[in-house]
PDB file of C-alpha atoms in Angstrom:
ATOM      1  CA  UNK A 686     177.741  72.731  73.092  1.00  0.00           C
ATOM      2  CA  UNK A 687     177.956  75.345  70.390  1.00  0.00           C
ATOM      3  CA  UNK A 688     174.210  75.980  70.554  1.00  0.00           C
ATOM      4  CA  UNK A 689     174.360  76.485  74.329  1.00  0.00           C
ATOM      5  CA  UNK A 690     177.216  78.966  73.998  1.00  0.00           C
ATOM      6  CA  UNK A 691     175.387  80.892  71.283  1.00  0.00           C
ATOM      7  CA  UNK A 692     172.213  81.088  73.332  1.00  0.00           C
ATOM      8  CA  UNK A 693     174.139  82.191  76.417  1.00  0.00           C
ATOM      9  CA  UNK A 694     175.953  84.862  74.425  1.00  0.00           C
ATOM     10  CA  UNK A 695     172.662  86.109  73.031  1.00  0.00           C
ATOM     11  CA  UNK A 696     171.144  86.383  76.539  1.00  0.00           C
ATOM     12  CA  UNK A 697     174.196  88.229  77.815  1.00  0.00           C
ATOM     13  CA  UNK A 698     174.067  90.738  74.946  1.00  0.00           C
ATOM     14  CA  UNK A 699     170.357  91.214  75.532  1.00  0.00           C
ATOM     15  CA  UNK A 700     170.960  91.877  79.244  1.00  0.00           C
ATOM     16  CA  UNK A 701     173.723  94.396  78.502  1.00  0.00           C
ATOM     17  CA  UNK A 702     171.543  96.180  75.968  1.00  0.00           C
ATOM     18  CA  UNK A 703     168.751  96.536  78.516  1.00  0.00           C
ATOM     19  CA  UNK A 704     171.209  97.809  81.115  1.00  0.00           C
ATOM     20  CA  UNK A 705     172.454 100.456  78.686  1.00  0.00           C
ATOM     21  CA  UNK A 706     168.887 101.507  77.909  1.00  0.00           C
ATOM     22  CA  UNK A 707     168.005 101.964  81.599  1.00  0.00           C
ATOM     23  CA  UNK A 708     166.834 105.506  82.173  1.00  0.00           C
ATOM     24  CA  UNK A 709     164.607 107.498  84.434  1.00  0.00           C
ATOM     25  CA  UNK A 710     163.548 110.855  85.754  1.00  0.00           C
ATOM     26  CA  UNK A 711     163.155 112.058  89.341  1.00  0.00           C
ATOM     27  CA  UNK A 712     161.383 115.206  90.523  1.00  0.00           C
ATOM     28  CA  UNK A 713     162.684 117.050  93.586  1.00  0.00           C
ATOM     29  CA  UNK A 714     161.693 120.055  95.635  1.00  0.00           C
ATOM     30  CA  UNK A 715     163.959 122.053  97.915  1.00  0.00           C
ATOM     31  CA  UNK A 716     163.176 123.968 101.064  1.00  0.00           C
ATOM     32  CA  UNK A 717     165.479 126.258 103.004  1.00  0.00           C
ATOM     33  CA  UNK A 718     165.630 125.861 106.772  1.00  0.00           C
ATOM     34  CA  UNK A 719     165.185 129.421 108.017  1.00  0.00           C
ATOM     35  CA  UNK A 720     166.830 130.363 111.299  1.00  0.00           C
ATOM     36  CA  UNK A 721     164.225 132.945 112.145  1.00  0.00           C
ATOM     37  CA  UNK A 722     165.922 135.386 114.524  1.00  0.00           C
ATOM     38  CA  UNK A 723     169.260 135.296 112.720  1.00  0.00           C
ATOM     39  CA  UNK A 724     167.729 135.900 109.308  1.00  0.00           C
ATOM     40  CA  UNK A 725     165.460 138.688 110.536  1.00  0.00           C
ATOM     41  CA  UNK A 726     168.213 140.491 112.425  1.00  0.00           C
ATOM     42  CA  UNK A 727     170.456 140.438 109.367  1.00  0.00           C
ATOM     43  CA  UNK A 728     167.711 141.725 107.164  1.00  0.00           C
ATOM     44  CA  UNK A 729     166.774 144.714 109.294  1.00  0.00           C
ATOM     45  CA  UNK A 730     170.186 145.722 110.598  1.00  0.00           C
ATOM     46  CA  UNK A 731     169.653 144.531 114.187  1.00  0.00           C
ATOM     47  CA  UNK A 732     166.451 146.605 114.636  1.00  0.00           C
ATOM     48  CA  UNK A 733     163.196 145.273 116.009  1.00  0.00           C
ATOM     49  CA  UNK A 734     160.295 144.128 113.856  1.00  0.00           C
ATOM     50  CA  UNK A 735     156.710 144.035 114.983  1.00  0.00           C
ATOM     51  CA  UNK A 736     155.176 140.498 115.015  1.00  0.00           C
ATOM     52  CA  UNK A 737     153.060 141.038 111.879  1.00  0.00           C
ATOM     53  CA  UNK A 738     155.973 142.340 109.838  1.00  0.00           C
ATOM     54  CA  UNK A 739     158.241 139.540 111.058  1.00  0.00           C
ATOM     55  CA  UNK A 740     155.608 136.960 110.113  1.00  0.00           C
ATOM     56  CA  UNK A 741     155.349 138.417 106.592  1.00  0.00           C
ATOM     57  CA  UNK A 742     159.142 138.413 106.266  1.00  0.00           C
ATOM     58  CA  UNK A 743     159.377 134.762 107.332  1.00  0.00           C
ATOM     59  CA  UNK A 744     156.637 133.809 104.871  1.00  0.00           C
ATOM     60  CA  UNK A 745     158.520 135.577 102.075  1.00  0.00           C
ATOM     61  CA  UNK A 746     161.717 133.721 103.014  1.00  0.00           C
ATOM     62  CA  UNK A 747     159.859 130.411 103.040  1.00  0.00           C
ATOM     63  CA  UNK A 748     158.291 130.980  99.618  1.00  0.00           C
ATOM     64  CA  UNK A 749     161.544 132.128  98.046  1.00  0.00           C
ATOM     65  CA  UNK A 750     163.353 129.005  99.236  1.00  0.00           C
ATOM     66  CA  UNK A 751     160.873 126.565  97.732  1.00  0.00           C
ATOM     67  CA  UNK A 752     162.091 125.441  94.310  1.00  0.00           C
ATOM     68  CA  UNK A 753     161.457 122.457  92.051  1.00  0.00           C
ATOM     69  CA  UNK A 754     164.006 120.438  90.073  1.00  0.00           C
ATOM     70  CA  UNK A 755     164.204 117.450  87.776  1.00  0.00           C
ATOM     71  CA  UNK A 756     166.955 114.844  87.430  1.00  0.00           C
ATOM     72  CA  UNK A 757     167.130 112.901  84.163  1.00  0.00           C
ATOM     73  CA  UNK A 758     169.473 109.918  84.323  1.00  0.00           C
ATOM     74  CA  UNK A 759     170.854 106.798  82.700  1.00  0.00           C
ATOM     75  CA  UNK A 760     173.485 104.464  84.144  1.00  0.00           C
ATOM     76  CA  UNK A 761     176.284 106.693  82.850  1.00  0.00           C
ATOM     77  CA  UNK A 762     175.058 110.294  82.897  1.00  0.00           C
ATOM     78  CA  UNK A 763     172.570 112.684  84.463  1.00  0.00           C
ATOM     79  CA  UNK A 764     171.243 116.215  84.112  1.00  0.00           C
ATOM     80  CA  UNK A 765     169.880 118.224  87.050  1.00  0.00           C
ATOM     81  CA  UNK A 766     167.928 121.400  86.290  1.00  0.00           C
ATOM     82  CA  UNK A 767     165.501 123.801  87.918  1.00  0.00           C
ATOM     83  CA  UNK A 768     161.871 123.658  86.833  1.00  0.00           C
ATOM     84  CA  UNK A 769     160.366 127.055  86.040  1.00  0.00           C
ATOM     85  CA  UNK A 770     157.394 128.030  88.181  1.00  0.00           C
ATOM     86  CA  UNK A 771     154.849 130.809  88.166  1.00  0.00           C
ATOM     87  CA  UNK A 772     155.912 133.874  90.166  1.00  0.00           C
ATOM     88  CA  UNK A 773     154.672 133.649  93.741  1.00  0.00           C
ATOM     89  CA  UNK A 774     152.628 136.498  95.288  1.00  0.00           C
ATOM     90  CA  UNK A 775     154.295 138.856  97.744  1.00  0.00           C
ATOM     91  CA  UNK A 776     153.871 138.266 101.478  1.00  0.00           C
ATOM     92  CA  UNK A 777     152.180 141.310 103.001  1.00  0.00           C
ATOM     93  CA  UNK A 778     151.911 142.523 106.590  1.00  0.00           C
ATOM     94  CA  UNK A 779     149.366 144.843 108.116  1.00  0.00           C
ATOM     95  CA  UNK A 780     150.072 148.467 107.301  1.00  0.00           C
ATOM     96  CA  UNK A 781     150.824 147.680 103.661  1.00  0.00           C
ATOM     97  CA  UNK A 782     154.414 146.459 104.213  1.00  0.00           C
ATOM     98  CA  UNK A 783     155.256 143.701 101.728  1.00  0.00           C
ATOM     99  CA  UNK A 784     158.333 141.569 101.073  1.00  0.00           C
ATOM    100  CA  UNK A 785     159.551 140.090  97.827  1.00  0.00           C
ATOM    101  CA  UNK A 786     162.609 137.885  98.270  1.00  0.00           C
ATOM    102  CA  UNK A 787     164.315 135.868  95.548  1.00  0.00           C
ATOM    103  CA  UNK A 788     167.264 133.504  95.754  1.00  0.00           C
ATOM    104  CA  UNK A 789     169.322 133.237  92.585  1.00  0.00           C
ATOM    105  CA  UNK A 790     168.474 130.281  90.383  1.00  0.00           C
ATOM    106  CA  UNK A 791     170.848 127.445  89.651  1.00  0.00           C
ATOM    107  CA  UNK A 792     172.129 126.552  86.197  1.00  0.00           C
ATOM    108  CA  UNK A 793     171.985 123.053  84.774  1.00  0.00           C
ATOM    109  CA  UNK A 794     174.333 120.481  86.279  1.00  0.00           C
ATOM    110  CA  UNK A 795     175.553 117.573  84.141  1.00  0.00           C
ATOM    111  CA  UNK A 796     177.586 114.521  85.159  1.00  0.00           C
ATOM    112  CA  UNK A 797     179.147 111.874  82.925  1.00  0.00           C
ATOM    113  CA  UNK A 798     180.767 108.899  84.651  1.00  0.00           C
ATOM    114  CA  UNK A 799     182.227 107.417  81.448  1.00  0.00           C
ATOM    115  CA  UNK A 800     183.969 110.652  80.518  1.00  0.00           C
ATOM    116  CA  UNK A 801     184.712 111.424  84.178  1.00  0.00           C
ATOM    117  CA  UNK A 802     183.571 115.045  83.988  1.00  0.00           C
ATOM    118  CA  UNK A 803     180.981 117.510  85.199  1.00  0.00           C
ATOM    119  CA  UNK A 804     179.560 120.520  83.348  1.00  0.00           C
ATOM    120  CA  UNK A 805     177.772 123.274  85.263  1.00  0.00           C
ATOM    121  CA  UNK A 806     175.973 126.281  83.823  1.00  0.00           C
ATOM    122  CA  UNK A 807     176.571 129.563  85.644  1.00  0.00           C
ATOM    123  CA  UNK A 808     176.583 133.249  84.861  1.00  0.00           C
ATOM    124  CA  UNK A 809     178.167 136.482  86.012  1.00  0.00           C
ATOM    125  CA  UNK A 810     175.831 139.444  85.556  1.00  0.00           C
ATOM    126  CA  UNK A 811     174.267 137.971  82.424  1.00  0.00           C
ATOM    127  CA  UNK A 812     177.400 136.500  80.843  1.00  0.00           C
ATOM    128  CA  UNK A 813     177.070 132.715  80.538  1.00  0.00           C
ATOM    129  CA  UNK A 814     179.758 130.195  81.409  1.00  0.00           C
ATOM    130  CA  UNK A 815     180.178 126.425  81.315  1.00  0.00           C
ATOM    131  CA  UNK A 816     182.297 125.197  84.209  1.00  0.00           C
ATOM    132  CA  UNK A 817     183.957 121.941  83.115  1.00  0.00           C
ATOM    133  CA  UNK A 818     185.739 119.903  85.765  1.00  0.00           C
ATOM    134  CA  UNK A 819     186.948 116.311  86.246  1.00  0.00           C
ATOM    135  CA  UNK A 820     184.962 114.436  88.880  1.00  0.00           C
ATOM    136  CA  UNK A 821     186.256 112.644  91.950  1.00  0.00           C
ATOM    137  CA  UNK A 822     184.091 110.165  93.821  1.00  0.00           C
ATOM    138  CA  UNK A 823     182.924 111.642  97.141  1.00  0.00           C
ATOM    139  CA  UNK A 824     184.087 109.946 100.336  1.00  0.00           C
ATOM    140  CA  UNK A 825     180.675 108.965 101.692  1.00  0.00           C
ATOM    141  CA  UNK A 826     180.328 107.306 105.086  1.00  0.00           C
ATOM    142  CA  UNK A 827     177.567 104.679 105.039  1.00  0.00           C
ATOM    143  CA  UNK A 828     175.426 104.749 108.187  1.00  0.00           C
ATOM    144  CA  UNK A 829     173.415 101.850 109.600  1.00  0.00           C
ATOM    145  CA  UNK A 830     170.065 103.657 109.480  1.00  0.00           C
ATOM    146  CA  UNK A 831     167.086 103.107 107.187  1.00  0.00           C
ATOM    147  CA  UNK A 832     163.750 104.706 106.416  1.00  0.00           C
ATOM    148  CA  UNK A 833     161.126 104.679 103.689  1.00  0.00           C
ATOM    149  CA  UNK A 834     160.684 107.534 101.256  1.00  0.00           C
ATOM    150  CA  UNK A 835     157.508 106.876  99.334  1.00  0.00           C
ATOM    151  CA  UNK A 836     157.626 103.228  98.291  1.00  0.00           C
ATOM    152  CA  UNK A 837     161.414 102.951  98.432  1.00  0.00           C
ATOM    153  CA  UNK A 838     163.590 101.548 101.220  1.00  0.00           C
ATOM    154  CA  UNK A 839     166.404 104.024 101.814  1.00  0.00           C
ATOM    155  CA  UNK A 840     169.752 103.954 103.567  1.00  0.00           C
ATOM    156  CA  UNK A 841     171.613 106.827 105.195  1.00  0.00           C
ATOM    157  CA  UNK A 842     175.018 108.205 104.202  1.00  0.00           C
ATOM    158  CA  UNK A 843     177.046 111.190 105.371  1.00  0.00           C
ATOM    159  CA  UNK A 844     179.602 113.356 103.594  1.00  0.00           C
ATOM    160  CA  UNK A 845     181.934 115.780 105.379  1.00  0.00           C
ATOM    161  CA  UNK A 846     182.509 119.009 103.441  1.00  0.00           C
ATOM    162  CA  UNK A 847     185.586 120.696 104.848  1.00  0.00           C
ATOM    163  CA  UNK A 848     186.295 124.402 104.716  1.00  0.00           C
ATOM    164  CA  UNK A 849     188.581 125.199 101.800  1.00  0.00           C
ATOM    165  CA  UNK A 850     191.755 127.261 101.954  1.00  0.00           C
ATOM    166  CA  UNK A 851     190.063 129.797  99.692  1.00  0.00           C
ATOM    167  CA  UNK A 852     187.212 130.241 102.197  1.00  0.00           C
ATOM    168  CA  UNK A 853     189.695 130.656 105.052  1.00  0.00           C
ATOM    169  CA  UNK A 854     191.633 133.307 103.158  1.00  0.00           C
ATOM    170  CA  UNK A 855     188.458 135.198 102.260  1.00  0.00           C
ATOM    171  CA  UNK A 856     187.411 135.233 105.912  1.00  0.00           C
ATOM    172  CA  UNK A 857     190.855 136.465 107.021  1.00  0.00           C
ATOM    173  CA  UNK A 858     190.659 139.252 104.459  1.00  0.00           C
ATOM    174  CA  UNK A 859     187.205 140.202 105.736  1.00  0.00           C
ATOM    175  CA  UNK A 860     188.439 140.367 109.368  1.00  0.00           C
ATOM    176  CA  UNK A 861     191.304 142.678 108.377  1.00  0.00           C
ATOM    177  CA  UNK A 862     188.916 145.054 106.641  1.00  0.00           C
ATOM    178  CA  UNK A 863     186.532 144.798 109.590  1.00  0.00           C
ATOM    179  CA  UNK A 864     189.247 146.003 111.986  1.00  0.00           C
ATOM    180  CA  UNK A 865     189.884 149.080 109.880  1.00  0.00           C
ATOM    181  CA  UNK A 866     186.227 149.865 109.229  1.00  0.00           C
ATOM    182  CA  UNK A 867     183.153 147.832 110.274  1.00  0.00           C
ATOM    183  CA  UNK A 868     181.197 146.681 107.221  1.00  0.00           C
ATOM    184  CA  UNK A 869     177.466 146.863 106.703  1.00  0.00           C
ATOM    185  CA  UNK A 870     177.187 143.158 105.882  1.00  0.00           C
ATOM    186  CA  UNK A 871     178.881 140.624 108.138  1.00  0.00           C
ATOM    187  CA  UNK A 872     180.571 137.445 106.939  1.00  0.00           C
ATOM    188  CA  UNK A 873     180.032 134.311 108.993  1.00  0.00           C
ATOM    189  CA  UNK A 874     183.108 132.277 109.819  1.00  0.00           C
ATOM    190  CA  UNK A 875     183.208 129.293 107.440  1.00  0.00           C
ATOM    191  CA  UNK A 876     182.844 125.907 109.144  1.00  0.00           C
ATOM    192  CA  UNK A 877     182.933 122.267 108.136  1.00  0.00           C
ATOM    193  CA  UNK A 878     179.487 120.835 107.467  1.00  0.00           C
ATOM    194  CA  UNK A 879     178.026 117.367 107.144  1.00  0.00           C
ATOM    195  CA  UNK A 880     175.755 116.475 104.228  1.00  0.00           C
ATOM    196  CA  UNK A 881     173.195 113.759 104.980  1.00  0.00           C
ATOM    197  CA  UNK A 882     171.860 111.670 102.088  1.00  0.00           C
ATOM    198  CA  UNK A 883     169.189 108.986 101.875  1.00  0.00           C
ATOM    199  CA  UNK A 884     169.599 106.652  98.890  1.00  0.00           C
ATOM    200  CA  UNK A 885     167.801 103.571  97.591  1.00  0.00           C
ATOM    201  CA  UNK A 886     169.600 100.574  96.033  1.00  0.00           C
ATOM    202  CA  UNK A 887     166.231  99.701  94.479  1.00  0.00           C
ATOM    203  CA  UNK A 888     167.067 102.255  91.760  1.00  0.00           C
ATOM    204  CA  UNK A 889     170.570 101.193  90.651  1.00  0.00           C
ATOM    205  CA  UNK A 890     172.112 104.489  89.545  1.00  0.00           C
ATOM    206  CA  UNK A 891     174.831 106.443  91.305  1.00  0.00           C
ATOM    207  CA  UNK A 892     173.273 109.910  91.021  1.00  0.00           C
ATOM    208  CA  UNK A 893     171.257 112.396  93.023  1.00  0.00           C
ATOM    209  CA  UNK A 894     170.182 116.043  93.210  1.00  0.00           C
ATOM    210  CA  UNK A 895     172.616 118.934  92.873  1.00  0.00           C
ATOM    211  CA  UNK A 896     175.357 116.663  91.488  1.00  0.00           C
ATOM    212  CA  UNK A 897     175.666 114.608  94.656  1.00  0.00           C
ATOM    213  CA  UNK A 898     176.680 111.152  93.492  1.00  0.00           C
ATOM    214  CA  UNK A 899     178.768 108.080  94.299  1.00  0.00           C
ATOM    215  CA  UNK A 900     176.324 106.021  96.382  1.00  0.00           C
ATOM    216  CA  UNK A 901     175.009 102.536  95.476  1.00  0.00           C
ATOM    217  CA  UNK A 902     171.561 103.805  94.549  1.00  0.00           C
ATOM    218  CA  UNK A 903     169.617 106.910  93.584  1.00  0.00           C
ATOM    219  CA  UNK A 904     169.704 109.639  96.249  1.00  0.00           C
ATOM    220  CA  UNK A 905     166.139 110.568  97.196  1.00  0.00           C
ATOM    221  CA  UNK A 906     166.877 113.084  99.945  1.00  0.00           C
ATOM    222  CA  UNK A 907     169.684 115.530 100.766  1.00  0.00           C
ATOM    223  CA  UNK A 908     170.040 117.584 103.948  1.00  0.00           C
ATOM    224  CA  UNK A 909     172.652 120.348 103.646  1.00  0.00           C
ATOM    225  CA  UNK A 910     171.945 121.760 107.134  1.00  0.00           C
ATOM    226  CA  UNK A 911     170.423 124.940 105.675  1.00  0.00           C
ATOM    227  CA  UNK A 912     168.543 123.251 102.811  1.00  0.00           C
ATOM    228  CA  UNK A 913     166.561 120.033 102.369  1.00  0.00           C
ATOM    229  CA  UNK A 914     166.065 118.521  98.900  1.00  0.00           C
ATOM    230  CA  UNK A 915     163.456 115.760  98.713  1.00  0.00           C
ATOM    231  CA  UNK A 916     162.330 113.534  95.832  1.00  0.00           C
ATOM    232  CA  UNK A 917     158.591 113.684  95.156  1.00  0.00           C
ATOM    233  CA  UNK A 918     158.316 111.366  92.147  1.00  0.00           C
ATOM    234  CA  UNK A 919     160.363 108.801  90.196  1.00  0.00           C
ATOM    235  CA  UNK A 920     159.608 107.454  86.716  1.00  0.00           C
ATOM    236  CA  UNK A 921     161.739 104.599  85.362  1.00  0.00           C
ATOM    237  CA  UNK A 922     162.193 103.359  81.775  1.00  0.00           C
ATOM    238  CA  UNK A 923     159.592 105.713  80.338  1.00  0.00           C
ATOM    239  CA  UNK A 924     158.717 105.508  76.647  1.00  0.00           C
ATOM    240  CA  UNK A 925     160.205 108.922  75.966  1.00  0.00           C
ATOM    241  CA  UNK A 926     163.133 108.623  73.557  1.00  0.00           C
ATOM    242  CA  UNK A 927     164.643 112.012  74.262  1.00  0.00           C
ATOM    243  CA  UNK A 928     168.339 111.940  75.115  1.00  0.00           C
ATOM    244  CA  UNK A 929     169.961 113.862  77.917  1.00  0.00           C
ATOM    245  CA  UNK A 930     171.032 117.213  76.502  1.00  0.00           C
ATOM    246  CA  UNK A 931     174.531 118.230  77.501  1.00  0.00           C
ATOM    247  CA  UNK A 932     174.718 121.952  78.491  1.00  0.00           C
ATOM    248  CA  UNK A 933     176.488 123.855  75.692  1.00  0.00           C
ATOM    249  CA  UNK A 934     175.695 127.540  76.168  1.00  0.00           C
ATOM    250  CA  UNK A 935     178.508 129.733  77.450  1.00  0.00           C
ATOM    251  CA  UNK A 936     182.281 130.092  77.551  1.00  0.00           C
ATOM    252  CA  UNK A 937     184.069 126.983  78.812  1.00  0.00           C
ATOM    253  CA  UNK A 938     186.155 127.580  81.930  1.00  0.00           C
ATOM    254  CA  UNK A 939     187.456 125.678  84.928  1.00  0.00           C
ATOM    255  CA  UNK A 940     186.061 126.385  88.401  1.00  0.00           C
ATOM    256  CA  UNK A 941     189.243 128.262  89.295  1.00  0.00           C
ATOM    257  CA  UNK A 942     188.986 130.468  86.203  1.00  0.00           C
ATOM    258  CA  UNK A 943     185.307 131.162  86.897  1.00  0.00           C
ATOM    259  CA  UNK A 944     186.045 132.148  90.501  1.00  0.00           C
ATOM    260  CA  UNK A 945     188.780 134.544  89.362  1.00  0.00           C
ATOM    261  CA  UNK A 946     186.528 136.192  86.762  1.00  0.00           C
ATOM    262  CA  UNK A 947     183.720 136.526  89.295  1.00  0.00           C
ATOM    263  CA  UNK A 948     185.975 138.034  91.983  1.00  0.00           C
ATOM    264  CA  UNK A 949     187.430 140.543  89.538  1.00  0.00           C
ATOM    265  CA  UNK A 950     183.952 141.617  88.436  1.00  0.00           C
ATOM    266  CA  UNK A 951     182.647 141.897  92.000  1.00  0.00           C
ATOM    267  CA  UNK A 952     185.687 143.872  93.193  1.00  0.00           C
ATOM    268  CA  UNK A 953     185.237 146.333  90.330  1.00  0.00           C
ATOM    269  CA  UNK A 954     181.700 147.108  91.547  1.00  0.00           C
ATOM    270  CA  UNK A 955     182.492 147.719  95.219  1.00  0.00           C
ATOM    271  CA  UNK A 956     182.775 151.134  96.825  1.00  0.00           C
ATOM    272  CA  UNK A 957     185.274 152.035  99.550  1.00  0.00           C
ATOM    273  CA  UNK A 958     183.075 150.359 102.172  1.00  0.00           C
ATOM    274  CA  UNK A 959     183.075 147.093 100.290  1.00  0.00           C
ATOM    275  CA  UNK A 960     179.431 147.441  99.278  1.00  0.00           C
ATOM    276  CA  UNK A 961     178.483 146.436  95.727  1.00  0.00           C
ATOM    277  CA  UNK A 962     176.927 149.303  93.782  1.00  0.00           C
ATOM    278  CA  UNK A 963     174.495 148.544  90.974  1.00  0.00           C
ATOM    279  CA  UNK A 964     174.279 151.211  88.314  1.00  0.00           C
ATOM    280  CA  UNK A 965     171.177 151.556  86.141  1.00  0.00           C
TER     281      UNK A 965
END
């Protein structure tokens, strides 16, 4: 009996050790869904564009929205970061008009389930910050739909992101200023949105791109209504021994503190019309 117990204990310890060693890396690419007429009208101040110029503008928007990311993960933690790419050429229309559009990059995003925290890199005009927050499991709704992404069987889930009180207050403040003096840039009324995720239980980790997590399997696709993030490659239990590096560059703040610092900085740069002025 003793020998059986010892053997069983050894197998259990071996299984747990393998589970702890489980690791992988997933590559993602993102693409923004461009609402053509809306985006163009905003960009040119409600004036008309000739077809060639509009085509060049849309191509520039498309190129700027395409980014690549990597997600390194174990059972307990993950790190999501943008992959640097070569600068893309400018989209050019007939007549020599060219467009160069760039969306701001995202800092590294780190999650640790054991320590129940997230760390996000961000910056305000060159000053680096580490936003450290406790994590709360998202309230996903599992949907009875499936599809294949690559070789993996995936299941659908939805997450309702409700408008925050902060967003409501900011919109109210904008409307008040708009009544007194119409602004050059309009603010859209914030609305609830539904995030759609496709995850695979065949990869037993609770992570995904952009710090979406909490599903019974790796998230391979995210649809945020205006952006789609899709996994292009997964590598499991590679021979690389490198550990996940926790972001450590910048002043540690909470999300609330970061928002307050950012608002104060932005307000200090606005003119009487509410337009941000950049001084060289």
